[in-house]
PDB file of C-alpha atoms and ligand atoms in Angstrom:
ATOM      1  CA  MET A 584      -0.026   0.138   0.023  1.00 60.00           C
ATOM      2  CA  LYS A 585       3.089   2.432   0.822  1.00 68.00           C
ATOM      3  CA  ILE A 586       4.132   2.012  -2.592  1.00 67.00           C
ATOM      4  CA  LEU A 587       0.843   2.908  -4.241  1.00 64.00           C
ATOM      5  CA  ARG A 588       0.666   6.016  -2.222  1.00 71.00           C
ATOM      6  CA  TRP A 589       3.934   7.148  -3.418  1.00 69.00           C
ATOM      7  CA  CYS A 590       3.196   6.025  -7.089  1.00 70.00           C
ATOM      8  CA  ALA A 591      -0.114   7.463  -7.293  1.00 72.00           C
ATOM      9  CA  PRO A 592       0.623  11.155  -7.855  1.00 71.00           C
ATOM     10  CA  VAL A 593       3.322  10.142 -10.515  1.00 71.00           C
ATOM     11  CA  LEU A 594       0.485   8.147 -12.277  1.00 72.00           C
ATOM     12  CA  VAL A 595      -1.777  10.832 -12.426  1.00 71.00           C
ATOM     13  CA  ALA A 596       0.813  13.130 -13.961  1.00 71.00           C
ATOM     14  CA  LEU A 597       1.914  10.747 -16.459  1.00 71.00           C
ATOM     15  CA  ALA A 598      -1.790  10.229 -17.264  1.00 69.00           C
ATOM     16  CA  ILE A 599      -2.128  14.197 -17.372  1.00 66.00           C
ATOM     17  CA  VAL A 600       0.576  14.274 -19.843  1.00 60.00           C
ATOM     18  CA  TRP A 601      -0.805  11.535 -22.114  1.00 64.00           C
ATOM     19  CA  MET A 602      -4.056  12.885 -22.323  1.00 58.00           C
ATOM     20  CA  ALA A 603      -2.985  16.579 -23.211  1.00 56.00           C
ATOM     21  CA  ASP A 604      -0.728  14.697 -26.068  1.00 55.00           C
ATOM     22  CA  ALA A 605      -3.455  12.938 -27.236  1.00 49.00           C
ATOM     23  CA  SER A 606      -6.447  15.241 -27.026  1.00 48.00           C
ATOM     24  CA  PRO A 607      -7.303  16.467 -30.408  1.00 44.00           C
ATOM     25  CA  ALA A 608      -8.782  19.599 -28.857  1.00 44.00           C
ATOM     26  CA  LEU A 609      -5.147  20.652 -28.457  1.00 45.00           C
ATOM     27  CA  ALA A 610      -3.659  20.291 -32.010  1.00 50.00           C
ATOM     28  CA  GLN A 611      -0.723  22.362 -32.189  1.00 55.00           C
ATOM     29  CA  ALA A 612       0.367  24.459 -34.744  1.00 63.00           C
ATOM     30  CA  ASP A 613       4.114  24.639 -36.273  1.00 61.00           C
ATOM     31  CA  ALA A 614       6.325  26.688 -34.764  1.00 62.00           C
ATOM     32  CA  PRO A 615       7.753  28.900 -37.783  1.00 64.00           C
ATOM     33  CA  ASP A 616      11.593  28.001 -37.832  1.00 71.00           C
ATOM     34  CA  ILE A 617      13.352  31.783 -37.513  1.00 71.00           C
ATOM     35  CA  SER A 618      16.479  30.500 -35.944  1.00 71.00           C
ATOM     36  CA  ASP A 619      18.730  31.932 -38.697  1.00 73.00           C
ATOM     37  CA  VAL A 620      16.698  35.531 -38.701  1.00 76.00           C
ATOM     38  CA  GLN A 621      19.535  38.172 -37.544  1.00 77.00           C
ATOM     39  CA  ILE A 622      17.696  40.210 -34.568  1.00 79.00           C
ATOM     40  CA  ASP A 623      19.081  43.897 -34.477  1.00 79.00           C
ATOM     41  CA  GLY A 624      20.105  45.633 -31.430  1.00 75.00           C
ATOM     42  CA  GLU A 625      22.515  44.395 -28.472  1.00 75.00           C
ATOM     43  CA  TYR A 626      20.721  42.831 -25.532  1.00 75.00           C
ATOM     44  CA  GLY A 627      21.956  43.111 -21.918  1.00 71.00           C
ATOM     45  CA  GLN A 628      24.703  45.974 -22.432  1.00 72.00           C
ATOM     46  CA  PHE A 629      25.913  47.811 -19.441  1.00 72.00           C
ATOM     47  CA  PRO A 630      24.696  50.209 -17.953  1.00 69.00           C
ATOM     48  CA  THR A 631      21.032  49.222 -18.269  1.00 67.00           C
ATOM     49  CA  TYR A 632      21.217  45.443 -19.300  1.00 79.00           C
ATOM     50  CA  MET A 633      17.650  46.267 -20.755  1.00 84.00           C
ATOM     51  CA  PRO A 634      16.904  45.115 -24.453  1.00 88.00           C
ATOM     52  CA  PRO A 635      17.203  48.010 -26.918  1.00 88.00           C
ATOM     53  CA  ASP A 636      14.083  50.511 -26.871  1.00 90.00           C
ATOM     54  CA  VAL A 637      12.857  51.462 -30.499  1.00 91.00           C
ATOM     55  CA  SER A 638       9.601  52.494 -29.331  1.00 92.00           C
ATOM     56  CA  LYS A 639       8.417  56.112 -28.595  1.00 90.00           C
ATOM     57  CA  HIS A 640       6.719  55.614 -25.330  1.00 86.00           C
ATOM     58  CA  GLY A 641       8.953  52.584 -23.840  1.00 88.00           C
ATOM     59  CA  TYR A 642      11.156  55.245 -21.711  1.00 88.00           C
ATOM     60  CA  HIS A 643       8.370  55.719 -19.416  1.00 85.00           C
ATOM     61  CA  VAL A 644       8.602  51.773 -18.686  1.00 86.00           C
ATOM     62  CA  ASP A 645      12.482  51.975 -18.402  1.00 88.00           C
ATOM     63  CA  ASP A 646      12.325  54.866 -16.058  1.00 87.00           C
ATOM     64  CA  LEU A 647       9.891  53.402 -13.553  1.00 85.00           C
ATOM     65  CA  ILE A 648      12.085  50.096 -13.699  1.00 88.00           C
ATOM     66  CA  ASN A 649      15.035  52.049 -12.849  1.00 88.00           C
ATOM     67  CA  ILE A 650      13.567  54.016 -10.339  1.00 87.00           C
ATOM     68  CA  LEU A 651      12.020  50.668  -8.422  1.00 86.00           C
ATOM     69  CA  HIS A 652      15.723  49.214  -8.477  1.00 90.00           C
ATOM     70  CA  VAL A 653      17.121  52.277  -6.963  1.00 91.00           C
ATOM     71  CA  PHE A 654      14.575  52.166  -4.248  1.00 87.00           C
ATOM     72  CA  MET A 655      14.927  48.257  -3.944  1.00 90.00           C
ATOM     73  CA  ILE A 656      18.873  48.870  -3.597  1.00 94.00           C
ATOM     74  CA  LEU A 657      18.314  51.008  -0.852  1.00 91.00           C
ATOM     75  CA  LEU A 658      15.755  48.745   1.044  1.00 87.00           C
ATOM     76  CA  PHE A 659      18.229  46.051   0.659  1.00 95.00           C
ATOM     77  CA  VAL A 660      21.010  47.956   1.802  1.00 97.00           C
ATOM     78  CA  GLY A 661      18.859  49.452   4.919  1.00 92.00           C
ATOM     79  CA  TRP A 662      17.413  45.971   5.882  1.00 91.00           C
ATOM     80  CA  GLY A 663      20.887  44.398   5.526  1.00 96.00           C
ATOM     81  CA  ILE A 664      22.289  47.114   8.197  1.00 96.00           C
ATOM     82  CA  PHE A 665      19.755  46.092  10.456  1.00 91.00           C
ATOM     83  CA  PHE A 666      20.181  42.319  10.011  1.00 95.00           C
ATOM     84  CA  VAL A 667      23.994  42.919  10.997  1.00 97.00           C
ATOM     85  CA  TRP A 668      23.420  45.290  13.885  1.00 94.00           C
ATOM     86  CA  CYS A 669      21.272  42.788  15.086  1.00 92.00           C
ATOM     87  CA  LEU A 670      23.409  39.994  14.962  1.00 94.00           C
ATOM     88  CA  MET A 671      25.788  41.868  16.578  1.00 93.00           C
ATOM     89  CA  LYS A 672      23.769  43.221  19.567  1.00 89.00           C
ATOM     90  CA  PHE A 673      21.894  40.337  19.942  1.00 87.00           C
ATOM     91  CA  ARG A 674      24.640  37.613  19.972  1.00 90.00           C
ATOM     92  CA  ALA A 675      25.335  34.887  22.501  1.00 89.00           C
ATOM     93  CA  ARG A 676      27.850  36.199  24.702  1.00 90.00           C
ATOM     94  CA  PRO A 677      28.840  35.303  28.889  1.00 89.00           C
ATOM     95  CA  GLY A 678      26.214  37.056  31.429  1.00 86.00           C
ATOM     96  CA  HIS A 679      23.373  37.492  28.973  1.00 85.00           C
ATOM     97  CA  THR A 680      20.491  35.365  28.659  1.00 84.00           C
ATOM     98  CA  ALA A 681      17.663  35.547  26.121  1.00 82.00           C
ATOM     99  CA  ASP A 682      14.722  37.799  26.776  1.00 79.00           C
ATOM    100  CA  TYR A 683      11.191  36.740  25.216  1.00 81.00           C
ATOM    101  CA  LYS A 684       9.382  39.920  26.498  1.00 81.00           C
ATOM    102  CA  LEU A 685       7.932  42.058  23.479  1.00 79.00           C
ATOM    103  CA  VAL A 686       9.745  45.158  22.750  1.00 75.00           C
ATOM    104  CA  LYS A 687       7.723  48.024  23.491  1.00 80.00           C
ATOM    105  CA  ALA A 688       9.703  50.847  21.680  1.00 82.00           C
ATOM    106  CA  LYS A 689       7.844  53.082  19.417  1.00 84.00           C
ATOM    107  CA  ALA A 690      10.645  53.725  16.558  1.00 83.00           C
ATOM    108  CA  PRO A 691       9.742  50.370  14.632  1.00 82.00           C
ATOM    109  CA  LYS A 692       6.008  50.843  14.499  1.00 86.00           C
ATOM    110  CA  TYR A 693       6.435  54.471  12.816  1.00 90.00           C
ATOM    111  CA  LEU A 694       9.097  52.865  10.733  1.00 86.00           C
ATOM    112  CA  GLU A 695       6.835  50.307   9.557  1.00 89.00           C
ATOM    113  CA  VAL A 696       3.975  52.960   8.538  1.00 93.00           C
ATOM    114  CA  ALA A 697       6.318  54.725   6.932  1.00 91.00           C
ATOM    115  CA  VAL A 698       7.421  51.653   4.693  1.00 86.00           C
ATOM    116  CA  ALA A 699       3.555  50.962   4.113  1.00 92.00           C
ATOM    117  CA  LEU A 700       3.163  54.423   3.010  1.00 94.00           C
ATOM    118  CA  PHE A 701       6.079  54.440   0.777  1.00 87.00           C
ATOM    119  CA  GLU A 702       5.118  51.380  -1.071  1.00 88.00           C
ATOM    120  CA  ALA A 703       1.411  52.826  -1.614  1.00 93.00           C
ATOM    121  CA  PHE A 704       3.144  55.934  -3.278  1.00 90.00           C
ATOM    122  CA  LEU A 705       5.363  53.359  -5.423  1.00 85.00           C
ATOM    123  CA  LEU A 706       2.312  52.178  -6.519  1.00 89.00           C
ATOM    124  CA  VAL A 707      -0.415  54.822  -6.677  1.00 92.00           C
ATOM    125  CA  GLY A 708       2.015  57.775  -7.391  1.00 89.00           C
ATOM    126  CA  LEU A 709       4.496  56.291  -9.538  1.00 83.00           C
ATOM    127  CA  SER A 710       3.184  52.597 -11.174  1.00 84.00           C
ATOM    128  CA  MET A 711      -0.575  53.537 -12.114  1.00 89.00           C
ATOM    129  CA  PRO A 712       0.172  56.850 -14.166  1.00 86.00           C
ATOM    130  CA  VAL A 713       2.453  54.916 -16.258  1.00 80.00           C
ATOM    131  CA  TRP A 714      -0.228  52.054 -16.340  1.00 82.00           C
ATOM    132  CA  ALA A 715      -2.497  54.360 -17.752  1.00 83.00           C
ATOM    133  CA  ARG A 716      -0.416  56.031 -20.172  1.00 77.00           C
ATOM    134  CA  VAL A 717       1.086  53.073 -21.723  1.00 74.00           C
ATOM    135  CA  LYS A 718      -1.929  50.801 -21.492  1.00 78.00           C
ATOM    136  CA  ASP A 719      -5.119  52.451 -20.976  1.00 78.00           C
ATOM    137  CA  GLU A 720      -5.091  55.662 -23.146  1.00 84.00           C
ATOM    138  CA  LEU A 721      -5.299  54.378 -26.651  1.00 88.00           C
ATOM    139  CA  PRO A 722      -4.271  56.299 -29.859  1.00 89.00           C
ATOM    140  CA  THR A 723      -7.524  57.835 -31.482  1.00 89.00           C
ATOM    141  CA  GLU A 724      -7.950  57.434 -35.121  1.00 89.00           C
ATOM    142  CA  ALA A 725      -6.637  61.129 -35.863  1.00 89.00           C
ATOM    143  CA  ASP A 726      -3.335  59.661 -34.912  1.00 89.00           C
ATOM    144  CA  ASN A 727      -3.496  57.280 -38.027  1.00 91.00           C
ATOM    145  CA  PRO A 728      -2.600  54.199 -36.230  1.00 93.00           C
ATOM    146  CA  ILE A 729      -2.476  50.502 -37.823  1.00 94.00           C
ATOM    147  CA  HIS A 730      -4.991  47.994 -36.704  1.00 94.00           C
ATOM    148  CA  VAL A 731      -3.769  44.369 -36.338  1.00 96.00           C
ATOM    149  CA  ARG A 732      -5.272  41.471 -34.437  1.00 95.00           C
ATOM    150  CA  VAL A 733      -2.770  39.030 -32.625  1.00 96.00           C
ATOM    151  CA  VAL A 734      -4.300  35.468 -32.291  1.00 95.00           C
ATOM    152  CA  ALA A 735      -2.238  33.235 -30.094  1.00 95.00           C
ATOM    153  CA  GLU A 736      -2.297  29.194 -30.233  1.00 93.00           C
ATOM    154  CA  GLN A 737      -0.183  26.558 -29.202  1.00 91.00           C
ATOM    155  CA  PHE A 738       2.461  27.361 -30.517  1.00 90.00           C
ATOM    156  CA  ALA A 739       2.588  30.109 -32.983  1.00 92.00           C
ATOM    157  CA  TRP A 740       1.326  33.476 -33.812  1.00 94.00           C
ATOM    158  CA  ASN A 741      -1.161  34.744 -36.432  1.00 94.00           C
ATOM    159  CA  PHE A 742      -1.122  38.034 -37.528  1.00 95.00           C
ATOM    160  CA  HIS A 743      -4.267  39.249 -38.574  1.00 94.00           C
ATOM    161  CA  TYR A 744      -4.623  42.265 -41.142  1.00 94.00           C
ATOM    162  CA  PRO A 745      -7.687  44.004 -42.352  1.00 91.00           C
ATOM    163  CA  GLY A 746      -6.186  44.336 -45.743  1.00 86.00           C
ATOM    164  CA  LYS A 747      -6.482  47.758 -48.039  1.00 83.00           C
ATOM    165  CA  ASP A 748     -10.061  48.268 -47.113  1.00 84.00           C
ATOM    166  CA  GLY A 749      -8.993  48.565 -43.179  1.00 86.00           C
ATOM    167  CA  LEU A 750     -12.036  46.423 -42.127  1.00 89.00           C
ATOM    168  CA  PHE A 751     -11.703  43.406 -40.238  1.00 91.00           C
ATOM    169  CA  GLY A 752     -13.744  40.281 -41.636  1.00 89.00           C
ATOM    170  CA  ARG A 753     -16.009  38.598 -39.024  1.00 89.00           C
ATOM    171  CA  VAL A 754     -14.487  35.578 -37.503  1.00 89.00           C
ATOM    172  CA  ALA A 755     -16.317  32.895 -35.419  1.00 87.00           C
ATOM    173  CA  PRO A 756     -14.988  29.381 -34.234  1.00 86.00           C
ATOM    174  CA  GLU A 757     -17.437  27.328 -36.715  1.00 87.00           C
ATOM    175  CA  PHE A 758     -15.222  28.776 -39.523  1.00 88.00           C
ATOM    176  CA  LEU A 759     -11.911  27.623 -37.875  1.00 86.00           C
ATOM    177  CA  ASN A 760      -9.524  25.133 -40.014  1.00 84.00           C
ATOM    178  CA  SER A 761      -6.412  24.636 -39.038  1.00 80.00           C
ATOM    179  CA  ALA A 762      -5.026  24.323 -42.620  1.00 79.00           C
ATOM    180  CA  THR A 763      -7.065  26.747 -44.705  1.00 84.00           C
ATOM    181  CA  ASN A 764      -8.471  29.077 -42.013  1.00 87.00           C
ATOM    182  CA  VAL A 765      -6.562  29.694 -39.162  1.00 87.00           C
ATOM    183  CA  LEU A 766      -8.370  33.023 -38.158  1.00 86.00           C
ATOM    184  CA  GLY A 767     -11.848  31.362 -38.823  1.00 88.00           C
ATOM    185  CA  LEU A 768     -12.945  34.274 -41.221  1.00 88.00           C
ATOM    186  CA  ASP A 769     -16.363  34.463 -42.514  1.00 88.00           C
ATOM    187  CA  PRO A 770     -16.442  33.811 -46.125  1.00 87.00           C
ATOM    188  CA  SER A 771     -19.854  35.378 -46.613  1.00 89.00           C
ATOM    189  CA  ASP A 772     -18.414  38.552 -45.015  1.00 87.00           C
ATOM    190  CA  PRO A 773     -17.188  40.814 -47.756  1.00 87.00           C
ATOM    191  CA  ASN A 774     -15.079  43.017 -45.425  1.00 86.00           C
ATOM    192  CA  GLY A 775     -12.671  39.824 -44.830  1.00 85.00           C
ATOM    193  CA  ASN A 776     -12.061  39.374 -48.842  1.00 84.00           C
ATOM    194  CA  ASP A 777      -8.823  41.256 -48.597  1.00 85.00           C
ATOM    195  CA  ASP A 778      -7.933  40.138 -44.946  1.00 88.00           C
ATOM    196  CA  PHE A 779      -4.866  38.077 -44.742  1.00 90.00           C
ATOM    197  CA  VAL A 780      -2.830  36.465 -41.773  1.00 91.00           C
ATOM    198  CA  SER A 781       0.832  36.250 -41.638  1.00 91.00           C
ATOM    199  CA  GLY A 782       3.332  34.208 -39.414  1.00 91.00           C
ATOM    200  CA  GLU A 783       5.318  37.440 -39.032  1.00 93.00           C
ATOM    201  CA  MET A 784       4.451  40.984 -37.907  1.00 95.00           C
ATOM    202  CA  HIS A 785       5.022  43.793 -40.439  1.00 96.00           C
ATOM    203  CA  LEU A 786       4.593  47.411 -39.421  1.00 96.00           C
ATOM    204  CA  PRO A 787       5.733  50.668 -40.469  1.00 96.00           C
ATOM    205  CA  VAL A 788       7.669  53.124 -38.125  1.00 93.00           C
ATOM    206  CA  ASP A 789       6.604  56.469 -36.699  1.00 93.00           C
ATOM    207  CA  ARG A 790       2.933  55.363 -36.606  1.00 94.00           C
ATOM    208  CA  PRO A 791       1.039  54.312 -33.413  1.00 94.00           C
ATOM    209  CA  VAL A 792      -0.290  50.456 -33.711  1.00 95.00           C
ATOM    210  CA  ILE A 793      -3.403  49.212 -31.816  1.00 95.00           C
ATOM    211  CA  THR A 794      -3.304  45.244 -31.641  1.00 95.00           C
ATOM    212  CA  GLN A 795      -6.080  43.483 -30.373  1.00 95.00           C
ATOM    213  CA  ILE A 796      -4.848  40.358 -28.444  1.00 96.00           C
ATOM    214  CA  THR A 797      -6.638  36.981 -28.269  1.00 95.00           C
ATOM    215  CA  SER A 798      -6.184  33.146 -28.146  1.00 94.00           C
ATOM    216  CA  LYS A 799      -7.849  30.216 -29.644  1.00 92.00           C
ATOM    217  CA  ASP A 800      -6.697  27.701 -26.712  1.00 90.00           C
ATOM    218  CA  VAL A 801      -4.772  28.433 -23.852  1.00 94.00           C
ATOM    219  CA  ILE A 802      -3.458  31.747 -22.244  1.00 96.00           C
ATOM    220  CA  HIS A 803      -0.170  32.984 -23.745  1.00 96.00           C
ATOM    221  CA  SER A 804       1.250  36.264 -23.368  1.00 96.00           C
ATOM    222  CA  PHE A 805       2.346  38.438 -26.176  1.00 96.00           C
ATOM    223  CA  ALA A 806       5.513  40.405 -25.592  1.00 96.00           C
ATOM    224  CA  ILE A 807       7.840  42.257 -27.923  1.00 95.00           C
ATOM    225  CA  PRO A 808      10.730  43.242 -25.593  1.00 92.00           C
ATOM    226  CA  VAL A 809      11.986  46.165 -27.909  1.00 93.00           C
ATOM    227  CA  MET A 810       8.603  47.951 -27.475  1.00 93.00           C
ATOM    228  CA  ARG A 811       8.313  47.379 -23.731  1.00 91.00           C
ATOM    229  CA  VAL A 812       4.833  45.550 -24.470  1.00 92.00           C
ATOM    230  CA  LYS A 813       3.470  42.531 -22.661  1.00 93.00           C
ATOM    231  CA  GLN A 814       0.042  41.256 -22.373  1.00 94.00           C
ATOM    232  CA  ASP A 815      -1.724  38.112 -21.978  1.00 95.00           C
ATOM    233  CA  ALA A 816      -3.701  36.809 -24.675  1.00 96.00           C
ATOM    234  CA  VAL A 817      -6.881  34.956 -23.197  1.00 96.00           C
ATOM    235  CA  PRO A 818      -9.270  33.110 -25.035  1.00 94.00           C
ATOM    236  CA  GLY A 819     -12.650  34.577 -25.156  1.00 92.00           C
ATOM    237  CA  MET A 820     -11.283  37.932 -24.850  1.00 93.00           C
ATOM    238  CA  ARG A 821      -9.997  40.760 -27.116  1.00 93.00           C
ATOM    239  CA  ILE A 822      -7.715  42.948 -25.240  1.00 93.00           C
ATOM    240  CA  SER A 823      -6.283  46.356 -26.937  1.00 92.00           C
ATOM    241  CA  VAL A 824      -2.705  47.216 -26.227  1.00 92.00           C
ATOM    242  CA  TRP A 825      -0.952  49.966 -28.484  1.00 93.00           C
ATOM    243  CA  PHE A 826       2.874  50.901 -29.000  1.00 93.00           C
ATOM    244  CA  HIS A 827       4.881  53.073 -31.305  1.00 94.00           C
ATOM    245  CA  PRO A 828       7.862  51.936 -33.279  1.00 95.00           C
ATOM    246  CA  VAL A 829      10.447  54.654 -34.237  1.00 94.00           C
ATOM    247  CA  LYS A 830      13.172  52.378 -35.547  1.00 91.00           C
ATOM    248  CA  THR A 831      13.105  50.190 -38.644  1.00 92.00           C
ATOM    249  CA  GLY A 832      15.123  46.860 -38.245  1.00 92.00           C
ATOM    250  CA  THR A 833      14.342  43.169 -37.489  1.00 93.00           C
ATOM    251  CA  TYR A 834      13.042  42.027 -33.910  1.00 93.00           C
ATOM    252  CA  GLU A 835      11.850  39.534 -31.604  1.00 92.00           C
ATOM    253  CA  ILE A 836       8.347  38.693 -30.704  1.00 94.00           C
ATOM    254  CA  ALA A 837       8.143  35.911 -27.419  1.00 93.00           C
ATOM    255  CA  CYS A 838       5.328  34.291 -25.705  1.00 95.00           C
ATOM    256  CA  ALA A 839       5.853  35.166 -22.023  1.00 95.00           C
ATOM    257  CA  GLN A 840       3.298  32.990 -20.557  1.00 93.00           C
ATOM    258  CA  LEU A 841       4.236  29.154 -19.979  1.00 94.00           C
ATOM    259  CA  CYS A 842       1.518  27.631 -22.290  1.00 93.00           C
ATOM    260  CA  GLY A 843       2.511  24.074 -22.928  1.00 91.00           C
ATOM    261  CA  ASN A 844       5.415  21.717 -24.001  1.00 89.00           C
ATOM    262  CA  ASN A 845       6.584  23.680 -26.753  1.00 90.00           C
ATOM    263  CA  HIS A 846       6.040  27.174 -25.118  1.00 93.00           C
ATOM    264  CA  TYR A 847      10.344  27.663 -25.708  1.00 91.00           C
ATOM    265  CA  SER A 848       9.646  27.597 -29.210  1.00 90.00           C
ATOM    266  CA  MET A 849       6.721  30.244 -29.662  1.00 92.00           C
ATOM    267  CA  ARG A 850       8.535  33.011 -31.153  1.00 91.00           C
ATOM    268  CA  ALA A 851       7.863  35.277 -34.155  1.00 93.00           C
ATOM    269  CA  ILE A 852       9.724  38.064 -35.968  1.00 93.00           C
ATOM    270  CA  LEU A 853       8.679  41.754 -35.757  1.00 94.00           C
ATOM    271  CA  ARG A 854       9.847  43.440 -39.039  1.00 95.00           C
ATOM    272  CA  LEU A 855       9.753  47.186 -38.593  1.00 95.00           C
ATOM    273  CA  GLU A 856       9.674  49.078 -41.943  1.00 94.00           C
ATOM    274  CA  SER A 857       9.436  52.447 -43.678  1.00 95.00           C
ATOM    275  CA  GLN A 858       5.644  53.032 -44.968  1.00 94.00           C
ATOM    276  CA  SER A 859       6.390  52.579 -48.641  1.00 94.00           C
ATOM    277  CA  GLU A 860       8.177  48.838 -47.712  1.00 94.00           C
ATOM    278  CA  TYR A 861       5.074  48.142 -45.420  1.00 94.00           C
ATOM    279  CA  ASP A 862       2.456  49.345 -48.083  1.00 92.00           C
ATOM    280  CA  ALA A 863       4.462  46.733 -50.715  1.00 93.00           C
ATOM    281  CA  TRP A 864       4.171  44.157 -48.144  1.00 92.00           C
ATOM    282  CA  VAL A 865       0.417  44.730 -47.560  1.00 91.00           C
ATOM    283  CA  GLU A 866      -0.299  44.828 -51.240  1.00 88.00           C
ATOM    284  CA  GLU A 867       1.710  41.492 -52.024  1.00 87.00           C
ATOM    285  CA  MET A 868      -0.433  39.691 -48.906  1.00 87.00           C
ATOM    286  CA  ALA A 869      -3.565  40.973 -49.565  1.00 80.00           C
ATOM    287  CA  LYS A 870      -3.155  39.148 -52.965  1.00 76.00           C
ATOM    288  CA  GLY A 871      -3.598  35.990 -51.425  1.00 67.00           C
ATOM    289  CA  PRO A 872      -1.648  32.832 -51.622  1.00 59.00           C
ATOM    290  CA  ALA A 873      -0.180  32.083 -55.332  1.00 50.00           C
ATOM    291  CA  GLU A 874      -2.524  30.135 -57.275  1.00 50.00           C
ATOM    292  CA  PHE A 875      -1.790  26.541 -58.137  1.00 48.00           C
ATOM    293  CA  ASP A 876      -0.224  26.405 -61.310  1.00 49.00           C
ATOM    294  CA  GLU A 877      -0.188  22.837 -63.286  1.00 50.00           C
ATOM    295  CA  ASP A 878       3.109  24.075 -65.226  1.00 53.00           C
ATOM    296  CA  ASP A 879       4.951  24.001 -62.109  1.00 47.00           C
ATOM    297  CA  LEU A 880       4.796  20.349 -61.669  1.00 47.00           C
TER     298      LEU A 880
HETATM  299 CU1   CU B1659       2.267  30.600 -25.561  1.00 58.21          CU
END
């Protein structure tokens, strides 16, 4: 019986893994092979150790991270000094015995209240305004934004572009087909006629981008380090996030949420281009897949 008690959790875990692999509901998309794509910018360089920032707004996030690190260093050093002081003051030595009476001093109480107030300031005074600026205040149509829908699935990113008419076609789960209609576009909706899907995200620089992020299966997280953007992709929800690229180049998109066995491979490429390069790409993609030609056989 004892051996059963030890084995049961292992057997249950194995059964869960086996069911997850065998379940047709969790059919997995092939992640595109982008291992040979050259990523621009140097990551992890002194003095910031941050990824390059090629966005207009990213410095707000970087400033907040830097300020928080300075405060955390101050706290670490302060508590460290206090810790060493306690070790010395209360060390075991001849003639001293342990005293279990509560300390009556008022200073620690004031200190704790001050720390709590300071932490409230960090949250309400510093973090929330940055959150509101970079997350909630979306650009308006007067800012001429690009709209892209991001549809995550195990283990790939699909970028849904509205085509030249700027209108997204209707999508619904009943139209989903992993080979011919990965977005679930309704064929009867004319707005979707020139919509296209890409495994790479192409964007022009110097225009704001509004993305609507969702997922077809589990929770993923849409992360573009060079844009300082990270947002969960949740099935059944369409969550808007905006950013503003300012420098052309090739960068990396990652999934920042552990989403299954091949989570590590869920990457995509972000190509930031000039407006004319972007227009040419949209023109090409909106034509749809190349026609099957018997002469090619
Ligand atoms: Cu993922």
